[in-house]
Short mmCIF file of C-alpha atoms and ligand atoms in Angstrom, two decimals:
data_model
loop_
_atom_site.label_atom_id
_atom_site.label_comp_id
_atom_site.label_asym_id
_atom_site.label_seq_id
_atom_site.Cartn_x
_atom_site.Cartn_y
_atom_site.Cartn_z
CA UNK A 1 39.23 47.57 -5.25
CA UNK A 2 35.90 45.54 -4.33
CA UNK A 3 34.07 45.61 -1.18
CA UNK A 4 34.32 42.58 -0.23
CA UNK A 5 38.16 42.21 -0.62
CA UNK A 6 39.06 45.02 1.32
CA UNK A 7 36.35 46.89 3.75
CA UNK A 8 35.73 44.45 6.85
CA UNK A 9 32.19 42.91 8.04
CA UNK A 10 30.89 45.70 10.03
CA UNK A 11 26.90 46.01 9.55
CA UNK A 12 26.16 43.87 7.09
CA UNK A 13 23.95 41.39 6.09
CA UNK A 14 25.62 37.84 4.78
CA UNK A 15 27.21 37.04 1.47
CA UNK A 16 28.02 33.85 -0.57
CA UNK A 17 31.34 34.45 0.45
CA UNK A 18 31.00 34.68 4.06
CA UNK A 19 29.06 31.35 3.74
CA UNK A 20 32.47 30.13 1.43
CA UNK A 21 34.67 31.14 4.13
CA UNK A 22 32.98 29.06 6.81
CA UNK A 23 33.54 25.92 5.54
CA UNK A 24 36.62 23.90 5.78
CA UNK A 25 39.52 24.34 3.19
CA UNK A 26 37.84 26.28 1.35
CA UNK A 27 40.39 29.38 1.91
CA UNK A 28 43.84 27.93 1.27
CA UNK A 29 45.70 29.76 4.15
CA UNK A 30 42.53 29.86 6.58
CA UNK A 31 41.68 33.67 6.28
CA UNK A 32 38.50 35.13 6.02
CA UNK A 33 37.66 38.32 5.16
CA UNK A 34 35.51 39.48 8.44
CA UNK A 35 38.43 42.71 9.17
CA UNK A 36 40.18 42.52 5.96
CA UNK A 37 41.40 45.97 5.48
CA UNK A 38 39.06 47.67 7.33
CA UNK A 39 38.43 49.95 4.41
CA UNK A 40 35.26 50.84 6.12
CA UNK A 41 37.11 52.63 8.61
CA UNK A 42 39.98 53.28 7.14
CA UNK A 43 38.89 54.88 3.74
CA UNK A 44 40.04 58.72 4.10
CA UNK A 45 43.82 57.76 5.00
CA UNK A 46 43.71 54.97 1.93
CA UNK A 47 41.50 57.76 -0.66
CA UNK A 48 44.12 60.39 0.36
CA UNK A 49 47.13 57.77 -0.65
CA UNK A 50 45.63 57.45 -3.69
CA UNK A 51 45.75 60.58 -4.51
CA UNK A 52 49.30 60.71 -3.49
CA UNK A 53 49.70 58.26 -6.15
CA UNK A 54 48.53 60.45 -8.84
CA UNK A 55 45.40 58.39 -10.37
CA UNK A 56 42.44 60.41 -11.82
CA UNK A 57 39.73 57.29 -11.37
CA UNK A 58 39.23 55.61 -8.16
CA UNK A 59 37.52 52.02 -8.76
CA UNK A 60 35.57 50.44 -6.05
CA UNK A 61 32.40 48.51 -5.49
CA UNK A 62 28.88 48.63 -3.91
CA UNK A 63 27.97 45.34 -1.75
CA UNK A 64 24.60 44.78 -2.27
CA UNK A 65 24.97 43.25 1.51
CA UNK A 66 24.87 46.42 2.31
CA UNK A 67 21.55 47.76 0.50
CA UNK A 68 19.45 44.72 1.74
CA UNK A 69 19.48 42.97 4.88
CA UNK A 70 18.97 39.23 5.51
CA UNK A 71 15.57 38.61 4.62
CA UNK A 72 16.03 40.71 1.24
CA UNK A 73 14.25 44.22 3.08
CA UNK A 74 15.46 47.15 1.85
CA UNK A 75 18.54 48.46 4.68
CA UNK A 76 20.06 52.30 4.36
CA UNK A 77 23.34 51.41 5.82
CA UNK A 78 24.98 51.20 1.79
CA UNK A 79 23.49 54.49 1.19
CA UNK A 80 24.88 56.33 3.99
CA UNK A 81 28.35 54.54 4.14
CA UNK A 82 29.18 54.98 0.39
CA UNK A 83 27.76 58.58 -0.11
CA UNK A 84 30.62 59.48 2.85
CA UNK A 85 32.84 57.22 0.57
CA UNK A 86 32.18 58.98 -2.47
CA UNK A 87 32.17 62.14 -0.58
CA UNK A 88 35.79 61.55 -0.03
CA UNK A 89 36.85 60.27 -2.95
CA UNK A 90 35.30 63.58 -5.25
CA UNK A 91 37.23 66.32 -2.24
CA UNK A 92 40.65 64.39 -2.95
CA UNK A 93 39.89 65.12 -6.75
CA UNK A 94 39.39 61.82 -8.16
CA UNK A 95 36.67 60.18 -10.01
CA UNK A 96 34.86 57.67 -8.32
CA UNK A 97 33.89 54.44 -10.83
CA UNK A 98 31.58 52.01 -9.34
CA UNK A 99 31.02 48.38 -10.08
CA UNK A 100 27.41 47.38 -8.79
CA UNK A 101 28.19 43.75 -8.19
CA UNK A 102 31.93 42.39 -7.85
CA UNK A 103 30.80 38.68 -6.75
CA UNK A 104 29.45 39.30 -2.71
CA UNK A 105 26.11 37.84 -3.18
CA UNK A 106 23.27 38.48 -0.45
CA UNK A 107 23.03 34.52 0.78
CA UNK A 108 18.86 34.86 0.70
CA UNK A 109 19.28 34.77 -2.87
CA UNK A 110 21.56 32.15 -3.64
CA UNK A 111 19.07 30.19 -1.53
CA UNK A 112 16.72 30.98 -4.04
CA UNK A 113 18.85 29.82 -6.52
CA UNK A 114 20.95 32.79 -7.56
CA UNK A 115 21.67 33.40 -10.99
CA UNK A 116 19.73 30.62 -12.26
CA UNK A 117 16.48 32.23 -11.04
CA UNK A 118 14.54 34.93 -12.86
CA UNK A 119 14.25 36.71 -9.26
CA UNK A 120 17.98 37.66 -9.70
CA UNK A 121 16.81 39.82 -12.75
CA UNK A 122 14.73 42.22 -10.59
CA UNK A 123 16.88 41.59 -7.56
CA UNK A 124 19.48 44.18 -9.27
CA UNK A 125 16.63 46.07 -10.88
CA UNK A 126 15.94 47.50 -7.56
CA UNK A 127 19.34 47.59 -6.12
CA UNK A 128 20.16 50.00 -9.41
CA UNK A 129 17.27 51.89 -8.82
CA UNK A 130 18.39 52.91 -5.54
CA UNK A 131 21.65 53.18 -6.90
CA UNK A 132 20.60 55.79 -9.02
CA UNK A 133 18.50 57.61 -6.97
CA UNK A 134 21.24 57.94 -4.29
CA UNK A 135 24.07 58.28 -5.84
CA UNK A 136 23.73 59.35 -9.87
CA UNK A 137 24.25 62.93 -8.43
CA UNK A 138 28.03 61.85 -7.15
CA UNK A 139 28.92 59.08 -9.52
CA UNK A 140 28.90 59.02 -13.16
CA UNK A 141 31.05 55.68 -14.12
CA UNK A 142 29.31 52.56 -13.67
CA UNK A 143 30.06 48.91 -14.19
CA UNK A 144 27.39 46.01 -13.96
CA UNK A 145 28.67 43.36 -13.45
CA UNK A 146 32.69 41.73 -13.13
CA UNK A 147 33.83 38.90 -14.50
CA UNK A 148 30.88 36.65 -15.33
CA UNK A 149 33.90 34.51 -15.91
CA UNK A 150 34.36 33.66 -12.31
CA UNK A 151 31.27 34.31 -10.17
CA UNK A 152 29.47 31.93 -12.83
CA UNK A 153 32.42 29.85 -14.54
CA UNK A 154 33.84 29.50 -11.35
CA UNK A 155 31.45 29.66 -8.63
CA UNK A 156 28.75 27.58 -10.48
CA UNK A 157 31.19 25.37 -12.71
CA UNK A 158 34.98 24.58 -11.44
CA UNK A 159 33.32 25.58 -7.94
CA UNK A 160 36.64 26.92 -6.30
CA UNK A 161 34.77 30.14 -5.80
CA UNK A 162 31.45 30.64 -3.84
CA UNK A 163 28.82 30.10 -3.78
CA UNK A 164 30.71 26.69 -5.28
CA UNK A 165 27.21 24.81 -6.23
CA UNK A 166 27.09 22.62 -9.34
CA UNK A 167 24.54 23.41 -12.55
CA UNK A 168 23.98 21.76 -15.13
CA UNK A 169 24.48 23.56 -18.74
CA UNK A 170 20.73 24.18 -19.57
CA UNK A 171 20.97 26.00 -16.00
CA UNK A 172 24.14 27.82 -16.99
CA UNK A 173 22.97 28.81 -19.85
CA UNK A 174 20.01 30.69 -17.95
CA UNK A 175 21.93 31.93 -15.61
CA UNK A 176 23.78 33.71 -18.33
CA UNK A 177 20.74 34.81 -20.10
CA UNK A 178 19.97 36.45 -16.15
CA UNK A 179 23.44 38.31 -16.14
CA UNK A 180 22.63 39.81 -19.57
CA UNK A 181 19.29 40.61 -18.67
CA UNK A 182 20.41 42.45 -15.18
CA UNK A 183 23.42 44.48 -16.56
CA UNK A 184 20.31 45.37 -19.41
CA UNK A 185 17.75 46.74 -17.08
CA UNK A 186 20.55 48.47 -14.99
CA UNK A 187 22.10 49.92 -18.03
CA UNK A 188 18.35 51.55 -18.19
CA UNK A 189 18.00 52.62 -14.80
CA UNK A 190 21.53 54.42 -14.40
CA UNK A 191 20.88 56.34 -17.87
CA UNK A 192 17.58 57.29 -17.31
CA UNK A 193 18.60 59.02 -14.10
CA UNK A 194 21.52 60.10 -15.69
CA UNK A 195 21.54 60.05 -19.81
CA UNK A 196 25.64 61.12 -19.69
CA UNK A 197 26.57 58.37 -17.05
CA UNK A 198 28.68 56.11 -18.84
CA UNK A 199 27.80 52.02 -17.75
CA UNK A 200 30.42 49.32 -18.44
CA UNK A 201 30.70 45.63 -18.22
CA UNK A 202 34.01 43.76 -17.17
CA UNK A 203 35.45 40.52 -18.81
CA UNK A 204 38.58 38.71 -18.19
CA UNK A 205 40.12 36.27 -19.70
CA UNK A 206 44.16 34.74 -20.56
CA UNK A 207 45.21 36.14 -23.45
CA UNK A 208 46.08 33.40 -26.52
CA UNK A 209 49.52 34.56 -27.28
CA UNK A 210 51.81 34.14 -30.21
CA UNK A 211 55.35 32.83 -29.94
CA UNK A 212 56.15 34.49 -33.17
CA UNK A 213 55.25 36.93 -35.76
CA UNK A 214 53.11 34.76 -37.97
CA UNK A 215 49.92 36.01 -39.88
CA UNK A 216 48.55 32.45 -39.34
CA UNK A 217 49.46 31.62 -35.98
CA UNK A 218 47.95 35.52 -34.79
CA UNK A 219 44.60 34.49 -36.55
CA UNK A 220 44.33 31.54 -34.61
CA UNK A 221 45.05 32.98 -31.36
CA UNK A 222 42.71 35.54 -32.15
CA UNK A 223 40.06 32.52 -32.71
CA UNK A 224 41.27 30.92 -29.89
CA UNK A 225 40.28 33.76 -27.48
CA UNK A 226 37.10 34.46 -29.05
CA UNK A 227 36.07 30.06 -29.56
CA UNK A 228 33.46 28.30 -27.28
CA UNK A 229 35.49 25.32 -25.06
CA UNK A 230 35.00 22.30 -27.38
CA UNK A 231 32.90 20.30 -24.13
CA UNK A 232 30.21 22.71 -23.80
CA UNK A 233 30.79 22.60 -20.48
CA UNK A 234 32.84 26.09 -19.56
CA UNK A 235 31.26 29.67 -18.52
CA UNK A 236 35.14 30.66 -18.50
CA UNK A 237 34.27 32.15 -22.01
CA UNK A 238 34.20 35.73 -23.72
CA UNK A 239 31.63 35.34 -26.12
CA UNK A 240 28.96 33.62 -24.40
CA UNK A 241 28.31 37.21 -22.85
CA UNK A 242 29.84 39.71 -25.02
CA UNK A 243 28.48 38.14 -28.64
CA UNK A 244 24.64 38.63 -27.00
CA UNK A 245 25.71 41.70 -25.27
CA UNK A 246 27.07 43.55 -28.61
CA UNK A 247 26.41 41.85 -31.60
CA UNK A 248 23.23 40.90 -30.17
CA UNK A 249 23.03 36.66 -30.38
CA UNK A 250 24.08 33.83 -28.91
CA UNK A 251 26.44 31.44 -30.08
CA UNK A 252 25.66 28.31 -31.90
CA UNK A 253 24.45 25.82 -28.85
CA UNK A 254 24.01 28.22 -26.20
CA UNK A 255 20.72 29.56 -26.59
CA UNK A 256 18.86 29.66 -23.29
CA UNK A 257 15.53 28.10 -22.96
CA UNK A 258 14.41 31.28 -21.12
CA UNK A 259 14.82 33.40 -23.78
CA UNK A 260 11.63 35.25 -24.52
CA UNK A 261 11.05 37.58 -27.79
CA UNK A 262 12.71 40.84 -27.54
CA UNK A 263 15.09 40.19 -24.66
CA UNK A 264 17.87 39.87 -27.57
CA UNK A 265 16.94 43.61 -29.09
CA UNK A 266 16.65 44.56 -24.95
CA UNK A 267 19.89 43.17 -24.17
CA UNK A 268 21.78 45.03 -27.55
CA UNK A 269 20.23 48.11 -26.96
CA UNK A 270 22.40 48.29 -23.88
CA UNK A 271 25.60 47.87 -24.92
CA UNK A 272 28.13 48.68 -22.47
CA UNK A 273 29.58 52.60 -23.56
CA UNK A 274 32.97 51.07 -23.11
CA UNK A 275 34.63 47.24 -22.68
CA UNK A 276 36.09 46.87 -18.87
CA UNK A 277 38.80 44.20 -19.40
CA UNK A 278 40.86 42.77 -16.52
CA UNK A 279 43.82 41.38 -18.18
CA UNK A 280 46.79 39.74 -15.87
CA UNK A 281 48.20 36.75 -18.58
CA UNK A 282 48.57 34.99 -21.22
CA UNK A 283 49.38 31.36 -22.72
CA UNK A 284 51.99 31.56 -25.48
CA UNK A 285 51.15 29.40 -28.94
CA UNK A 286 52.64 28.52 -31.93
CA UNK A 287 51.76 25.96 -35.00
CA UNK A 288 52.67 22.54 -35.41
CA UNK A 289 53.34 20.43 -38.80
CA UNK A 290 50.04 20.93 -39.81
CA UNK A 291 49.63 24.25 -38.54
CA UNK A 292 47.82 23.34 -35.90
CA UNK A 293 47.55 25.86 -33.11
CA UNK A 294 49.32 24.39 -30.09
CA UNK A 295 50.29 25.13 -26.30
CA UNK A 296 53.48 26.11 -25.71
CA UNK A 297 54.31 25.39 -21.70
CA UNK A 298 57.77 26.62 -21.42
CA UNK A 299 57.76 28.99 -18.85
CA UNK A 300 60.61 31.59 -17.69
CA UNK A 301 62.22 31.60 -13.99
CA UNK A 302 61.36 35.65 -14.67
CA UNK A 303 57.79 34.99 -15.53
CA UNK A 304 56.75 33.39 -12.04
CA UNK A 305 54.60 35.11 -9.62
CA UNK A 306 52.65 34.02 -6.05
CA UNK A 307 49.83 32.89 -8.33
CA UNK A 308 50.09 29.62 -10.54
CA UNK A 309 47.70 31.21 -13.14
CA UNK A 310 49.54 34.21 -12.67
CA UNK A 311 52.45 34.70 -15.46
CA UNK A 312 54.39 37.86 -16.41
CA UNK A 313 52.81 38.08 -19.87
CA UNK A 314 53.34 41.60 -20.81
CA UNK A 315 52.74 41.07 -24.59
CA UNK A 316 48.78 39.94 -23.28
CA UNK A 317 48.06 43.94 -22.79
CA UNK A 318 48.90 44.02 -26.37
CA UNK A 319 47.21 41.59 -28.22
CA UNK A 320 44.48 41.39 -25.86
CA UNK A 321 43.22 44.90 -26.43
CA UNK A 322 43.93 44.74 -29.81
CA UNK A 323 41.86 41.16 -30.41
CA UNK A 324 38.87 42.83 -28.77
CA UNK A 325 38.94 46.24 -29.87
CA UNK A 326 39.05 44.58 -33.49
CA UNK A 327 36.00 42.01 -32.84
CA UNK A 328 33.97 44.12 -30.78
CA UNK A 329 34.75 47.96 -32.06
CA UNK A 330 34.26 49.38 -28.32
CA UNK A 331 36.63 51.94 -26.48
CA UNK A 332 37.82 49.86 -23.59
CA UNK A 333 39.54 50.53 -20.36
CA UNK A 334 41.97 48.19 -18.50
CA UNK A 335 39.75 47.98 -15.42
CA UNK A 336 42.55 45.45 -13.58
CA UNK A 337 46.04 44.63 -14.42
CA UNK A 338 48.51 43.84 -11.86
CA UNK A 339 51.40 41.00 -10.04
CA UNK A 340 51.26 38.92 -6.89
CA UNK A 341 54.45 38.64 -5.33
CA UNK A 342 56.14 37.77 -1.87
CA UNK A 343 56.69 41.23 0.19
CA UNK A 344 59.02 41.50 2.65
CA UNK A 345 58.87 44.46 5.63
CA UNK A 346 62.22 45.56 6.30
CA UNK A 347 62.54 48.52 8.10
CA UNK A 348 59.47 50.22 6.80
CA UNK A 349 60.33 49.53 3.07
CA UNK A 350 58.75 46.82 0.91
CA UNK A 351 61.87 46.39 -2.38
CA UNK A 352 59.42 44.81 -4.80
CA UNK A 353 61.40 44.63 -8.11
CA UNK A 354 59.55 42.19 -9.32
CA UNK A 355 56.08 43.93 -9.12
CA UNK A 356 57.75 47.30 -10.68
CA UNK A 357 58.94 44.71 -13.49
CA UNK A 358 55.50 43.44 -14.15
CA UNK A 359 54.14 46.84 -13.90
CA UNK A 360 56.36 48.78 -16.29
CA UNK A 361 56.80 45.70 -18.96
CA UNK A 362 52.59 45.93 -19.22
CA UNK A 363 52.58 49.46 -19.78
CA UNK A 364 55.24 49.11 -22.50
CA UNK A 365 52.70 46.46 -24.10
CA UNK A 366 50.21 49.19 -23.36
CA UNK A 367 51.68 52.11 -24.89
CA UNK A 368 52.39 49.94 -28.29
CA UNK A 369 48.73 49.14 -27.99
CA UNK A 370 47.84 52.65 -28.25
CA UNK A 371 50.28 53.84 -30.95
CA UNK A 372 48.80 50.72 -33.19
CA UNK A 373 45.11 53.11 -32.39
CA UNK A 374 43.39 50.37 -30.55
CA UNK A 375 40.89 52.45 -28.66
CA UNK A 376 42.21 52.19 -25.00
CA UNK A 377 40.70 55.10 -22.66
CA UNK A 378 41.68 54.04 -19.15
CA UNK A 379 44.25 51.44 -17.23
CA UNK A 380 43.69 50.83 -13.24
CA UNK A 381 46.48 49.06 -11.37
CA UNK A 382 45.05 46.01 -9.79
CA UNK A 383 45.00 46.82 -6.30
CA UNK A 384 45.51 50.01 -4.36
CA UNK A 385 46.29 47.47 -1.35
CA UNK A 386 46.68 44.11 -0.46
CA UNK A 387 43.85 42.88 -0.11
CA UNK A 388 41.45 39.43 0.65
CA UNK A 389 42.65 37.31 -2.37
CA UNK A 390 39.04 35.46 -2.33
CA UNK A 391 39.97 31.24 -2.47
CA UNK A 392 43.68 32.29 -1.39
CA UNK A 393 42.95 34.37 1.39
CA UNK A 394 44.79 37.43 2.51
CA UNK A 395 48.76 36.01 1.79
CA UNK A 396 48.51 36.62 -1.92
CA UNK A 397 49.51 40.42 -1.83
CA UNK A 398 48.74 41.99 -5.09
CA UNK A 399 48.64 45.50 -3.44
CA UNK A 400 50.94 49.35 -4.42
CA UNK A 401 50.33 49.21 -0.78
CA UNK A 402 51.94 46.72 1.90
CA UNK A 403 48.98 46.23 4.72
CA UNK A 404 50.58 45.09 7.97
CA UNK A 405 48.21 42.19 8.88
CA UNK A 406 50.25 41.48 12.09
CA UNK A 407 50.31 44.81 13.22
CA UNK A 408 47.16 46.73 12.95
CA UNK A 409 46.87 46.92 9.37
CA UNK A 410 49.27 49.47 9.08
CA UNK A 411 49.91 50.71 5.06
CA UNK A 412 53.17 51.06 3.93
CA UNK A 413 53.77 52.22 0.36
CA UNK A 414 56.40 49.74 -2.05
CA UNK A 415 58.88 50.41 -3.91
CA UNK A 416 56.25 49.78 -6.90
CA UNK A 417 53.93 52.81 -5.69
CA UNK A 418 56.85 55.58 -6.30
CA UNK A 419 57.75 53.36 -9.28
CA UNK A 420 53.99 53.83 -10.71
CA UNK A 421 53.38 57.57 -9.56
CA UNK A 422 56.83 58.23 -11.21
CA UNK A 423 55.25 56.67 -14.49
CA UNK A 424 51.79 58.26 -14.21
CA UNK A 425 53.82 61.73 -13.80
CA UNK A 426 55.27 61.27 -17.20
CA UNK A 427 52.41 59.44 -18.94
CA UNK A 428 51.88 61.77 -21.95
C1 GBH B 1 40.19 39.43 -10.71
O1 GBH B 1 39.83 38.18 -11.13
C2 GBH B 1 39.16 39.88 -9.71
O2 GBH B 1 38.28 40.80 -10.30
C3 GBH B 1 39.76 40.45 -8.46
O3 GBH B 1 38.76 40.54 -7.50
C4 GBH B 1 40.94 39.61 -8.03
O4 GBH B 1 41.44 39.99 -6.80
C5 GBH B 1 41.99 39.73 -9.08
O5 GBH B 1 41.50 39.34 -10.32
C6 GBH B 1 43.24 38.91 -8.83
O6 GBH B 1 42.98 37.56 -8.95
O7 GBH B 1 43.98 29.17 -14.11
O8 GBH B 1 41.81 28.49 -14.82
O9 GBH B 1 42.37 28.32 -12.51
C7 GBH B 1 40.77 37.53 -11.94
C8 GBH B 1 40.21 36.19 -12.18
C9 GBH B 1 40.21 34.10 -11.26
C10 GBH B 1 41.79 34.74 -12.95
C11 GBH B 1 40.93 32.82 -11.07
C12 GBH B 1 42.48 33.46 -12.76
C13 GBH B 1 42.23 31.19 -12.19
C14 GBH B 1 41.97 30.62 -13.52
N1 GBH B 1 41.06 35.13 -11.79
N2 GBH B 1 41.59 32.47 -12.28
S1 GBH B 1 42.59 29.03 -13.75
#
């Protein structure tokens, strides 16, 4: 889960997406987030579900909203509120992994120009720093950063996301060069305070798929996932980050002109331990005449969800894995996989066959994944609940747990939580 999505407003200074949510349209149903959940009062009843559910890791985030207050002055709300949090989650058994920054932004510093400033780069210096020093006792999984996919490709490009401002490349392209710079000097912090910590970084992407078995046709999709968008113009990309991040360069064209000597050695040296991926589709492909690689749109009546990005893809936890794993030679962990579907409440029971579908096809694509030795140490269901489905708004239910909305939030577990603790009890 992610702090913004799911714990509520209560005591905290303002984010990017509080500023989103404010103006017109730009939450398709007209939600906002300000109660969402109310996982900030309602953590011990939804930590103790979870481990009714049977998962070892419990994945949540940090809002730096909380850690600084409007003016950027250091707050101790985040440090109290998550230590209970953590607390909880290390009594019920599990293992707590934190992601530092899943896209709520303190506003003061996307008025000063958010990613594309240097200030961002100490910005999370500090925040890590008290990270560590609060919490490297209780917590020893980290991620950086998710998706730079979205909070950049999306929230500085396509704009559907906050803080939805247009930049131009030479600007994107330092904005990058920021993100790799932060998760770097975080990556520092968190192992100096604790050397066996283990510090990820989280990608997503949709998965180049082929139609067939074809030697050809694979290579290409594999190019295809790995290939810089022909205009220049898209942050929606894998290798921008992850060919600085672990090969340590940049790909032809996208050099930043804030790139100073040694930032490239700086950046390498701190390699994420594993890969976080956050796979949900695919695109299917095949060859044409000329063996071109082309689109193939067909799409099933079975492979619909609530989402139009959103297809039942299962052969994308599969190749995906497999496509990175050979590239990039990292362990990785599925850090989000999951289906958004209609839920109906009838009589206390949510029957959502189509979300136990999607769920048990992936982990079939999974489990071949594994017995071909790609290098996969972790899955997490994407979400625990239903949660605040950022530019949809709180009707897109991706959740193993129906939240009432309409009456008090109440949680009811569907048919696809027994169907996933049934599968994590027999997961050899
Ligand atoms: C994840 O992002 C997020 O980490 C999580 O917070 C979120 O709730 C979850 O997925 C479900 O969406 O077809 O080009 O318009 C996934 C990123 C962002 C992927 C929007 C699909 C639309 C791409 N998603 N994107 S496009």
């Amino acid at each position: 889960m992610s702090s913004y999505q799911v714990e509520g407003a209560f005591g905290r200074s303002p984010s990017i997406w509080d500023e989103l949510s404010q103006r017109k349209g730009a939450i398709k149903d007209g939600s906002d987030a300000s109660l969402a959940d109310d996982f900030y009062h309602r953590y011990k009843e939804d930590i103790r579900l979870s481990k009714e559910l049977g998962i070892q890791d419990f994945r949540l985030s940090f809002s730096p909203t909380r850690f600084f207050d409007e003016n950027g002055n250091e707050t101790v709300e985040g440090i109290h509120f998550y230590q209970e949090v953590i607390q909880e989650i290390l009594r019920n058994g599990l293992r707590p992994v934190v992601t530092l920054y899943h896209w709520d932004l303190p506003c003061y510093l996307e008025k000063k120009g958010g990613f594309t400033s240097p200030e961002i780069v100490s910005f999370f210096t500090r925040y890590a720093e008290i990270v560590a020093e609060h919490f490297s006792s209780l917590v020893s999984s980290f991620i950086t950063f998710n998706e730079p996919q979205c909070f950049l490709g999306i929230g500085y490009q396509r704009r559907d996301h906050a803080p939805s401002t247009y930049h131009t490349f030479e600007e994107m392209k330092r904005a990058t060069h920021h993100v790799l710079l932060a998760h770097a000097h975080m990556y520092q912090v968190l192992k100096r305070a604790n050397p066996h910590c283990e510090v990820s970084f989280v990608n997503t992407m949709n998965v180049p798929l082929p139609i067939k078995d074809n030697p050809l046709l694979l290579e290409k999709c594999r190019q295809k996932l790995f290939s810089i968008p022909k205009d220049e113009t898209d942050f929606y990309s894998i290798s921008i980050y992850l060919d600085p991040l672990v090969k340590g360069y940049y790909p032809e064209g996208f050099l930043p002109d804030n790139l100073k000597e040694g930032d490239l050695e700086f950046i390498q040296k701190s390699r994420p331990d594993y890969l976080g991926l956050n796979i949900y589709t695919g695109t299917y492909f095949t060859l044409d005449e000329k063996n071109q690689l082309v689109e193939s749109s067909h799409v099933e009546k079975e492979e619909e969800s609530d989402l139009f990005w959103l297809k039942r893809r299962p052969g994308s936890l599969y190749y995906g894995p497999k496509f990175f794993y050979e590239r990039y030679r990292l362990p990785l962990v599925i850090t989000e996989n999951g289906g958004c579907y209609r839920d109906n409440l009838e009589e206390g029971q949510i029957h959502d066959a189509k979300r136990v579908l999607y769920l048990t096809s992936y982990l079939d694509s999974l489990k071949k994944a594994i017995e071909d030795h790609i290098d996969i140490r972790g899955y997490y269901y994407w979400s625990l609940l239903d949660n605040f489905e950022w530019a949809e708004g709180l009707s897109k239910r991706f959740g193993l747990l129906y939240v009432d909305y309409k009456d008090n939030l109440k949680r009811y577990r569907k048919d696809s939580f027994y169907a996933y603790q049934n599968i994590i009890k027999h997961w050899n």
